[in-house]
Tab-separated table of C-alpha atoms in Angstrom:
chain	number	residue	atom	x	y	z
A	1	MET	CA	52.650	99.225	45.854
A	2	THR	CA	52.583	96.140	43.486
A	3	ASN	CA	55.974	95.607	43.961
A	4	THR	CA	55.776	94.719	48.070
A	5	ARG	CA	52.882	92.483	47.204
A	6	SER	CA	54.817	90.195	44.993
A	7	MET	CA	57.588	90.505	47.176
A	8	LEU	CA	55.149	89.311	50.160
A	9	ALA	CA	53.419	86.543	48.048
A	10	GLY	CA	56.744	85.517	47.310
A	11	LEU	CA	57.768	85.752	51.305
A	12	ALA	CA	54.638	83.255	51.668
A	13	VAL	CA	55.592	80.872	49.150
A	14	VAL	CA	58.890	80.222	50.828
A	15	LEU	CA	57.296	79.899	54.282
A	16	ALA	CA	55.119	77.723	53.145
A	17	LEU	CA	57.429	75.061	51.766
A	18	PHE	CA	59.753	75.325	54.577
A	19	CYS	CA	56.805	74.976	57.419
A	20	VAL	CA	56.121	71.668	54.640
A	21	GLN	CA	59.509	70.401	55.153
A	22	ALA	CA	59.813	71.426	59.136
A	23	THR	CA	57.422	69.124	59.839
A	24	ALA	CA	58.069	65.345	60.642
A	25	GLN	CA	56.141	62.603	58.100
A	26	ILE	CA	55.171	59.280	58.256
A	27	LEU	CA	56.167	57.705	55.047
A	28	SER	CA	54.449	55.340	52.465
A	29	GLY	CA	55.407	54.177	48.947
A	30	ASP	CA	58.636	54.911	47.694
A	31	ALA	CA	60.117	56.597	50.432
A	32	LEU	CA	59.267	53.917	52.672
A	33	LYS	CA	60.765	51.285	50.550
A	34	LYS	CA	63.991	53.669	49.952
A	35	ALA	CA	64.286	53.694	53.722
A	36	VAL	CA	64.012	50.509	54.639
A	37	PRO	CA	66.732	47.838	54.901
A	38	THR	CA	65.709	44.498	53.167
A	39	THR	CA	67.797	42.483	55.570
A	40	TYR	CA	68.684	42.795	59.532
A	41	PHE	CA	71.282	41.704	61.442
A	42	PHE	CA	70.071	40.306	65.086
A	43	ALA	CA	71.240	37.431	67.374
A	44	GLY	CA	74.148	36.521	65.156
A	45	GLN	CA	72.030	36.001	61.800
A	46	SER	CA	70.208	38.218	59.090
A	47	ALA	CA	66.799	38.070	58.642
A	48	ALA	CA	64.389	38.850	55.589
A	49	VAL	CA	62.745	42.410	56.312
A	50	GLN	CA	59.095	42.462	55.589
A	51	VAL	CA	58.934	45.530	53.777
A	52	ARG	CA	55.046	45.400	53.353
A	53	ASN	CA	55.015	44.917	57.079
A	54	SER	CA	57.541	47.993	57.838
A	55	VAL	CA	56.949	52.124	58.814
A	56	ALA	CA	58.946	54.939	59.246
A	57	LEU	CA	59.456	58.037	60.637
A	58	LYS	CA	61.233	61.209	59.379
A	59	SER	CA	61.578	63.750	62.406
A	60	ALA	CA	60.795	67.587	61.576
A	61	SER	CA	64.920	67.333	61.663
A	62	GLY	CA	65.209	64.959	58.944
A	63	HIS	CA	65.781	61.925	61.632
A	64	PHE	CA	64.484	58.678	60.812
A	65	VAL	CA	62.628	56.172	62.846
A	66	LEU	CA	62.187	52.828	61.005
A	67	ALA	CA	60.671	49.390	62.145
A	68	GLY	CA	59.755	46.132	60.386
A	69	LEU	CA	58.795	42.895	60.852
A	70	VAL	CA	61.584	40.040	59.967
A	71	ASP	CA	60.957	36.511	59.050
A	72	THR	CA	62.206	35.155	62.484
A	73	SER	CA	62.336	31.424	61.406
A	74	GLY	CA	65.622	30.843	61.155
A	75	TYR	CA	65.927	31.836	64.577
A	76	SER	CA	65.636	29.870	68.312
A	77	THR	CA	62.637	29.306	69.967
A	78	ALA	CA	63.697	31.326	72.655
A	79	ILE	CA	64.523	34.612	70.498
A	80	GLN	CA	61.081	34.194	68.076
A	81	GLU	CA	59.119	34.568	71.131
A	82	LYS	CA	60.747	37.939	71.633
A	83	TYR	CA	61.973	39.437	68.714
A	84	GLN	CA	59.469	39.785	65.881
A	85	GLY	CA	61.382	42.738	63.904
A	86	PHE	CA	64.104	45.607	63.752
A	87	PHE	CA	63.933	48.941	64.987
A	88	ILE	CA	66.126	51.644	64.172
A	89	THR	CA	65.980	55.376	65.466
A	90	GLU	CA	68.173	58.451	64.626
A	91	THR	CA	67.145	60.092	67.469
A	92	LYS	CA	66.095	59.439	70.863
A	93	LEU	CA	62.712	58.190	72.034
A	94	THR	CA	60.461	58.673	74.589
A	95	PHE	CA	58.320	55.388	76.063
A	96	ASP	CA	56.511	56.431	78.709
A	97	GLY	CA	59.329	57.613	80.607
A	98	ALA	CA	61.228	55.289	79.164
A	99	THR	CA	63.954	56.564	76.946
A	100	LEU	CA	65.866	54.883	73.891
A	101	GLU	CA	69.135	56.478	72.517
A	102	PRO	CA	69.455	56.311	68.429
A	103	GLY	CA	70.416	52.671	67.621
A	104	GLU	CA	69.800	49.763	66.293
A	105	TYR	CA	68.113	47.148	68.050
A	106	GLY	CA	65.268	43.945	67.775
A	107	PHE	CA	61.743	44.342	68.990
A	108	GLY	CA	58.526	42.642	70.276
A	109	PHE	CA	55.146	42.446	71.430
A	110	LYS	CA	54.810	40.069	74.083
A	111	SER	CA	52.500	39.404	77.051
A	112	GLY	CA	51.365	43.054	77.134
A	113	LYS	CA	55.018	44.849	76.962
A	114	PHE	CA	56.645	46.286	74.158
A	115	LEU	CA	60.373	44.729	74.244
A	116	VAL	CA	63.258	46.381	72.893
A	117	MET	CA	66.534	44.855	72.502
A	118	ASN	CA	70.424	45.443	71.693
A	119	VAL	CA	71.416	43.008	68.626
A	120	ALA	CA	73.108	40.371	71.101
A	121	SER	CA	69.335	40.229	72.106
A	122	THR	CA	69.937	41.602	75.408
A	123	ASP	CA	66.536	43.130	76.451
A	124	LEU	CA	67.483	47.158	77.190
A	125	LEU	CA	63.150	48.283	77.772
A	126	SER	CA	60.024	46.864	78.327
A	127	VAL	CA	57.030	48.890	78.206
A	128	ALA	CA	53.623	48.231	78.874
A	129	THR	CA	51.398	48.153	75.915
A	130	MET	CA	47.647	49.478	75.410
A	131	SER	CA	44.964	47.998	73.211
A	132	ASP	CA	42.991	49.887	70.777
A	133	GLU	CA	39.481	48.253	70.578
A	134	GLN	CA	37.935	50.869	68.447
A	135	LEU	CA	40.702	49.910	65.700
A	136	LYS	CA	38.204	48.341	62.979
A	137	HIS	CA	41.196	47.590	60.707
A	138	ALA	CA	44.250	45.354	62.375
A	139	VAL	CA	47.238	45.272	60.628
A	140	PRO	CA	50.330	43.143	61.650
A	141	LEU	CA	52.455	46.666	61.916
A	142	LYS	CA	51.524	50.244	61.827
A	143	LEU	CA	52.670	53.821	62.702
A	144	GLU	CA	50.381	56.597	63.447
A	145	LYS	CA	50.303	59.743	64.796
A	146	ASP	CA	49.176	60.835	67.840
A	147	GLY	CA	49.018	63.959	69.806
A	148	ASP	CA	52.510	65.383	69.583
A	149	GLY	CA	54.019	61.675	69.528
A	150	TYR	CA	53.200	58.602	67.662
A	151	ARG	CA	51.676	54.882	68.039
A	152	LEU	CA	53.311	51.729	67.331
A	153	TYR	CA	50.645	48.896	66.500
A	154	ALA	CA	51.053	45.546	66.684
A	155	GLY	CA	47.870	44.108	65.451
A	156	LYS	CA	45.275	46.193	68.268
A	157	ASN	CA	48.021	46.336	70.432
A	158	TYR	CA	50.397	49.522	70.739
A	159	VAL	CA	53.067	51.287	72.716
A	160	ALA	CA	53.539	55.305	72.196
A	161	PHE	CA	56.204	57.149	71.811
A	162	LYS	CA	57.674	60.517	71.236
A	163	ALA	CA	60.514	61.667	69.405
A	164	GLU	CA	63.185	64.578	69.769
């Protein structure tokens, strides 16, 4: 009987560890710093990444979704108007019915829209953003869990998405 209890307790520990590892997690601290690039190439130039204004998600399957603001001061005004940061995904994402395949992109929040562009700055995706007026402490970029999906915030504006 004692041997069976020990075996069941061991199995419970293994299952608990598996469940913890099999869930998606929003990265922070050193794990975030390790995942986020220090520079990002977009529209013919490399720009410094603002690591303090970067976010990362590690999906249950181990795939990453990364986003971060970059220093756009070297870009033309036309690019600066719509490009605020990098967006990298290793898994397919859905934004209000629109799909984004795995890849590396530029993104921006502009005029009530979340824009995603390929690295040549060609628009690929545009979805309406929502505003969270209840948010007490708006920050430049934030990622939060929202039911079975996530919210990517730029200040009080956000776009909701789901990762496969």
